[in-house]
């Protein structure tokens, strides 16, 4: 089979922009919140509609489709040496509440279009090429980020945890998975684990979710590392009571304990000595949530990250210390302090970085190496195969909100770099 890539790459790798834009727009309609926002939660009926949409596109591209026990969806283009470990590319389509329509989606629809681009160019893969849609990357429903890729990477702890994980409506993970047609007769989900050396490389196309590429008018980001994420669940309990009748000295207000801890998170992060340390309290729920009732319970979820793992872990220890000091000072009970995940960072593989760089050069696209401050399924796929990520610019770096936007030109640039990168890795 000829390596048709020797022809002029500019012309032979053309993206069908209008159909890709239409797909992005149509996929965004499978949402539980009004346009232009997107809300698409794991195993919800909108998620199931999105899955059907993606599987259909994979089929139309001639990919053979399979799904694993938790709904990771694979589409395979067999190579002429099918016994070699395949090259994998993909991302996620689940979307946190009131977010945008490009986060993750660009890496799933873009990977399918990259396959179409290669097929149209007459390319024949040596190593098979596979596209994956991870079953869920966002932590929204069960509080576990990158659930699909963590399982693929072989997390025994997660298999155990999923046996008793329930969502906010007390629906168990397995019941939710079964309602979407997965995890049929599966009690333990170790069937999801990837065999050793299943893939020779994994590449994810994603919007930058930061302002750098747009600010510097650079077309392509070559990701060298992904920051180390962690999340913590905290709950404070007090006696609550009547907002009018209970005098201040007699209170142990769980809500104020939570507020003080949130400010302590900010303080510890700012004291870390590096701009790369971030901390967020994105969830803070007060019970009973009545204006004239002193909060008797407060539930917070804390997200803290850093490109330097030990610096991040120091912040976590300080947060834990503050939580117990606050509970003593305020006479509230620290009824929960659970580190949900405390992951190391991931480094991209040199061989994949080189492939992405030479692809960008051959396509005459400006590019720069950079880190990813957002986490991605790539963080866990890096544990199973050489990993790389391709970033494209997004409007003002906006993400996780409805204003998220990338132009179809920028998306098409990313798809072409992905296509050429996959071709190089397939022939390597
Ligand atoms: O939060 C993140 O980093 C990812 O975009 N879910
Ligand atoms: Mn996201
Ligand atoms: Mn994402
Ligand atoms: Mn992500």
XYZ file of C-alpha atoms and ligand atoms in Angstrom:
437
model
C 0.000 0.000 0.000
C 1.321 3.379 -0.996
C 2.016 5.903 1.692
C -0.187 8.474 0.019
C 0.941 11.039 2.576
C 3.963 11.810 0.443
C 1.655 13.876 -1.797
C 1.080 17.538 -0.925
C -0.487 17.378 2.503
C -2.156 20.754 2.302
C -4.442 19.671 -0.538
C -4.893 15.987 0.223
C -6.053 16.498 3.817
C -9.278 18.440 3.455
C -11.892 18.709 6.202
C -15.604 18.804 5.407
C -16.192 21.945 7.465
C -19.885 22.424 6.854
C -20.811 18.853 7.818
C -18.558 18.997 10.893
C -20.142 22.286 12.008
C -23.609 20.813 11.432
C -22.709 17.789 13.556
C -21.435 20.025 16.380
C -24.643 22.067 16.221
C -26.908 19.013 16.114
C -25.082 17.279 18.991
C -25.509 20.427 21.099
C -29.308 20.083 20.837
C -29.196 16.924 22.987
C -29.180 18.999 26.147
C -31.129 19.408 29.402
C -30.646 23.188 29.398
C -31.705 25.795 26.841
C -29.390 26.829 23.976
C -26.777 28.237 23.815
C -25.922 26.326 27.001
C -25.415 22.565 26.987
C -26.087 20.190 29.883
C -25.533 16.502 29.159
C -25.177 14.238 32.159
C -23.891 10.664 32.188
C -26.575 8.064 31.267
C -29.350 10.688 31.036
C -31.737 10.371 28.091
C -29.939 13.293 26.363
C -26.640 11.428 26.898
C -28.172 8.304 25.334
C -29.315 10.385 22.330
C -25.770 11.750 21.985
C -24.356 8.224 22.121
C -26.696 7.108 19.323
C -25.638 10.150 17.275
C -21.917 9.392 17.710
C -22.301 5.658 16.988
C -24.182 6.533 13.798
C -21.380 8.855 12.645
C -18.804 6.147 13.391
C -20.842 3.718 11.280
C -21.133 6.205 8.411
C -17.325 6.487 8.468
C -17.023 2.742 7.999
C -15.735 2.142 11.526
C -16.658 -1.078 13.334
C -18.314 -0.004 16.581
C -18.175 -1.670 20.001
C -19.095 -0.539 23.510
C -17.719 -1.743 26.848
C -19.624 -2.403 30.088
C -19.762 1.261 31.135
C -20.375 2.725 27.685
C -16.920 3.675 26.431
C -17.604 3.603 22.653
C -14.886 2.454 20.200
C -14.866 2.768 16.386
C -12.106 0.810 14.582
C -10.516 1.173 11.118
C -8.546 -2.034 10.649
C -4.966 -1.544 9.422
C -3.056 -3.809 7.048
C -1.070 -5.101 10.006
C -3.995 -5.610 12.386
C -1.947 -7.563 14.899
C -0.004 -4.370 15.777
C -1.297 -2.255 18.670
C -3.734 0.325 17.285
C -3.447 4.111 17.482
C -6.344 5.588 19.472
C -7.861 9.072 19.442
C -10.921 10.533 21.139
C -12.478 12.545 23.934
C -15.852 12.953 25.678
C -19.285 14.461 24.902
C -20.742 14.716 28.398
C -21.177 18.338 29.466
C -21.415 19.905 32.923
C -24.551 21.968 33.688
C -24.945 25.157 31.653
C -21.677 24.691 29.764
C -20.683 24.945 26.119
C -20.826 22.816 22.985
C -17.123 22.358 22.152
C -15.458 20.917 25.309
C -14.802 17.249 24.483
C -17.087 17.296 21.427
C -14.305 18.680 19.203
C -12.162 15.662 20.116
C -14.842 13.071 19.358
C -16.428 14.510 16.183
C -12.988 15.789 15.151
C -11.443 12.323 15.458
C -14.222 10.801 13.321
C -13.709 13.564 10.736
C -9.935 12.925 10.865
C -10.695 9.339 9.828
C -12.874 10.679 6.979
C -10.054 13.042 5.926
C -7.580 10.141 5.768
C -10.028 7.912 3.895
C -10.711 10.674 1.357
C -6.954 11.112 0.869
C -6.529 7.433 -0.023
C -4.425 6.740 3.086
C -4.175 3.106 4.214
C -3.362 2.583 7.917
C -0.684 0.061 8.887
C -1.523 0.057 12.610
C -5.298 0.138 12.971
C -6.815 3.496 13.870
C -9.493 3.676 16.571
C -11.774 6.475 17.726
C -13.082 6.470 21.309
C -15.868 8.341 23.018
C -15.161 8.042 26.752
C -18.341 7.295 28.650
C -17.978 10.361 30.856
C -15.151 12.754 31.648
C -16.985 15.241 33.841
C -17.528 14.487 37.570
C -21.090 15.866 37.549
C -23.310 12.867 38.289
C -21.214 10.640 40.586
C -18.459 13.054 41.616
C -15.845 10.989 39.776
C -13.930 12.694 36.962
C -12.689 10.708 33.942
C -14.708 7.694 35.106
C -14.372 5.830 31.781
C -10.657 6.408 31.272
C -9.889 5.646 34.951
C -11.522 2.242 34.457
C -9.766 1.688 31.110
C -6.498 2.452 32.905
C -7.341 -0.336 35.373
C -8.463 1.283 38.631
C -9.382 -1.520 41.051
C -10.281 1.113 43.682
C -12.829 2.648 41.324
C -14.439 -0.737 40.538
C -14.929 -1.199 44.291
C -16.178 2.356 44.841
C -18.711 2.087 42.009
C -20.445 -0.769 43.836
C -21.776 1.678 46.408
C -21.692 4.989 44.533
C -25.056 6.754 44.224
C -26.001 10.083 42.639
C -27.922 12.971 44.246
C -31.186 11.105 43.701
C -29.856 7.966 45.386
C -29.650 6.099 42.057
C -26.747 3.640 42.096
C -24.082 3.785 39.396
C -24.997 0.280 38.183
C -28.730 1.105 37.992
C -27.953 4.294 36.067
C -25.634 2.394 33.699
C -28.289 -0.286 33.183
C -30.957 2.339 32.449
C -28.736 3.407 29.522
C -28.304 -0.180 28.364
C -24.883 -0.928 29.897
C -23.414 -3.083 32.697
C -26.009 -5.765 31.943
C -24.920 -8.845 33.816
C -21.790 -7.177 35.140
C -21.296 -6.989 38.865
C -17.638 -6.008 38.821
C -16.448 -3.794 36.005
C -12.924 -5.137 35.621
C -13.980 -6.192 32.103
C -13.460 -2.523 31.165
C -9.735 -2.631 31.986
C -7.528 -2.409 28.888
C -5.093 -5.253 28.248
C -1.419 -4.265 28.459
C -0.136 -2.716 25.201
C -3.656 -2.415 23.744
C -2.660 0.829 22.052
C 0.616 2.114 20.624
C -0.410 5.762 21.161
C -3.331 7.885 22.302
C -3.959 11.435 20.965
C -6.749 13.790 22.102
C -7.860 16.899 20.200
C -9.371 19.489 22.587
C -10.111 23.203 22.870
C -7.464 24.916 25.001
C -9.896 26.086 27.697
C -7.443 28.935 28.228
C -6.586 32.229 26.443
C -2.976 31.697 25.341
C -3.333 30.435 21.748
C -5.902 33.095 20.870
C -3.901 35.896 22.556
C -0.715 34.891 20.718
C -2.559 34.087 17.431
C -1.164 30.563 17.367
C -3.141 27.837 15.607
C -2.046 24.681 17.436
C -1.060 23.857 21.031
C 1.238 20.853 21.529
C 0.498 19.710 25.076
C 3.566 18.515 27.002
C 1.934 17.877 30.401
C -1.452 17.807 32.144
C -1.810 19.382 35.599
C -2.452 17.209 38.680
C -6.130 17.419 39.732
C -7.652 16.641 43.128
C -11.144 16.925 44.591
C -12.355 16.844 48.184
C -15.843 16.410 49.683
C -16.410 18.151 53.036
C -19.437 18.294 55.333
C -19.965 20.305 58.514
C -22.842 19.661 60.968
C -24.280 21.990 63.615
C -27.441 22.253 65.717
C -29.198 24.625 63.326
C -32.258 26.319 64.823
C -34.444 29.404 64.582
C -32.752 32.395 62.907
C -34.528 34.789 65.273
C -34.580 32.941 68.546
C -31.073 31.496 68.834
C -28.663 34.230 70.003
C -25.260 34.414 68.331
C -23.180 33.027 71.241
C -25.376 29.917 71.233
C -24.883 29.038 67.581
C -22.682 26.548 65.715
C -23.538 27.612 62.203
C -22.439 24.961 59.654
C -22.868 27.460 56.818
C -20.344 29.893 58.290
C -17.898 27.024 58.818
C -18.196 26.202 55.121
C -17.766 29.850 54.143
C -14.639 30.110 56.313
C -13.192 26.935 54.762
C -13.821 28.255 51.241
C -11.827 31.389 52.087
C -9.124 29.173 53.652
C -8.851 27.258 50.340
C -8.237 30.551 48.540
C -5.638 31.588 51.158
C -3.675 28.307 51.030
C -3.646 28.349 47.224
C -2.434 31.958 47.069
C 0.250 31.115 49.670
C 1.571 28.194 47.571
C 4.294 30.322 46.008
C 3.218 29.608 42.457
C 0.661 31.012 40.003
C 0.176 27.413 38.823
C -1.706 26.419 41.985
C -5.481 26.815 41.704
C -8.386 26.076 44.067
C -12.139 26.305 43.608
C -15.214 25.678 45.761
C -17.756 25.100 42.989
C -20.345 23.351 45.137
C -21.624 24.645 48.506
C -25.023 23.376 49.686
C -26.685 24.523 52.904
C -29.324 22.484 54.701
C -32.223 23.090 55.204
C -31.685 26.071 52.881
C -34.317 28.347 54.456
C -33.646 32.023 55.054
C -34.797 31.858 58.668
C -33.164 28.565 59.655
C -29.546 28.402 60.851
C -27.721 25.937 58.525
C -27.443 22.637 60.385
C -25.482 21.019 57.574
C -23.126 22.347 54.887
C -21.717 20.262 52.026
C -18.828 21.597 49.937
C -16.768 20.145 47.100
C -13.262 21.523 46.585
C -11.222 21.290 43.374
C -7.500 22.025 43.641
C -4.785 21.518 41.026
C -1.184 22.307 40.227
C 1.310 21.278 37.614
C 3.546 20.371 40.594
C 2.041 17.445 42.498
C 3.850 17.937 45.835
C 2.897 21.635 45.939
C -0.715 20.632 45.383
C -0.518 17.997 48.133
C 0.739 20.629 50.601
C -2.381 22.669 49.829
C -4.568 19.607 50.490
C -2.911 19.040 53.872
C -3.449 22.706 54.815
C -7.117 22.482 53.762
C -7.551 19.415 55.949
C -5.907 21.281 58.859
C -8.189 24.303 58.373
C -11.287 22.099 58.280
C -10.524 20.651 61.705
C -9.462 24.003 63.217
C -12.680 25.616 61.966
C -14.787 22.772 63.367
C -13.125 23.152 66.820
C -13.371 26.952 66.880
C -16.994 26.973 65.810
C -18.144 23.901 67.721
C -19.405 22.256 64.515
C -18.819 18.615 63.662
C -16.542 17.852 60.698
C -18.782 14.976 59.604
C -17.012 14.303 56.292
C -13.598 15.038 54.797
C -13.143 12.738 51.794
C -10.419 13.057 49.192
C -12.302 11.812 46.129
C -9.265 11.881 43.836
C -5.671 13.063 44.194
C -4.070 12.294 40.849
C -0.476 12.793 39.659
C 0.166 14.934 36.569
C 0.801 13.220 33.219
C 3.583 13.882 30.712
C 3.110 13.562 26.951
C 5.365 11.061 25.166
C 8.222 12.540 23.124
C 7.422 10.387 20.087
C 3.854 11.708 20.033
C 4.990 15.295 20.608
C 7.363 14.950 17.624
C 4.567 13.582 15.428
C 2.249 16.466 16.379
C 4.997 19.044 15.820
C 6.031 17.727 12.410
C 2.363 17.465 11.382
C 1.843 21.121 12.343
C 4.977 22.155 10.439
C 4.020 20.207 7.300
C 0.604 21.853 7.389
C 2.228 25.292 7.803
C 0.392 25.913 11.079
C 1.872 28.022 13.862
C 2.205 25.956 17.013
C 3.665 26.069 20.517
C 4.300 23.666 23.362
C 2.182 24.263 26.453
C 0.744 22.573 29.543
C -2.915 21.722 30.078
C -4.338 23.208 33.267
C -7.616 21.398 32.641
C -7.611 17.647 33.117
C -8.661 15.262 30.354
C -9.112 11.555 29.744
C -5.568 11.750 28.362
C -4.396 12.051 31.996
C -5.373 8.406 32.525
C -4.757 7.066 29.028
C -1.119 8.144 29.580
C -0.919 5.244 32.049
C -1.730 2.760 29.279
C 0.055 4.119 26.221
C 2.203 7.011 24.946
C -0.069 10.069 25.058
C -0.319 13.425 23.300
C -2.853 16.268 23.108
C -3.552 18.819 20.387
C -5.103 22.125 21.498
C -6.945 24.649 19.333
C -7.723 28.231 20.325
C -11.071 29.032 21.942
C -12.741 32.432 22.328
C -11.129 34.337 25.219
C -10.257 30.936 26.710
C -13.886 30.582 27.816
C -15.020 27.070 28.772
C -17.533 25.410 31.092
C -19.927 28.210 30.196
C -22.288 28.855 27.233
C -19.970 31.486 25.679
C -17.474 28.693 24.886
C -16.596 28.946 21.180
C -14.043 27.781 18.596
C -14.237 28.735 14.895
C -14.693 25.958 12.347
C -11.390 27.119 10.791
C -9.537 26.509 14.070
C -11.368 23.202 14.507
C -10.463 22.163 10.949
C -6.795 23.005 11.601
C -6.900 20.776 14.665
C -8.562 17.962 12.720
C -5.916 18.121 9.982
C -3.068 18.046 12.477
C -4.782 15.125 14.213
C -5.285 13.276 10.912
C -1.642 13.697 9.884
C -0.445 12.774 13.397
C -2.546 9.599 13.412
C -1.254 8.707 9.953
C 2.357 9.153 11.069
C 1.817 7.092 14.221
C -0.032 4.409 12.248
C 2.872 4.038 9.786
C 5.567 4.235 12.489
O -12.375 20.265 34.902
C -11.679 19.957 33.949
O -10.499 20.189 33.928
C -12.270 19.279 32.762
O -12.525 20.222 31.775
N -13.431 18.516 33.078
Mn -14.750 19.954 30.859
Mn -13.031 18.241 28.190
Mn -11.401 17.775 30.740
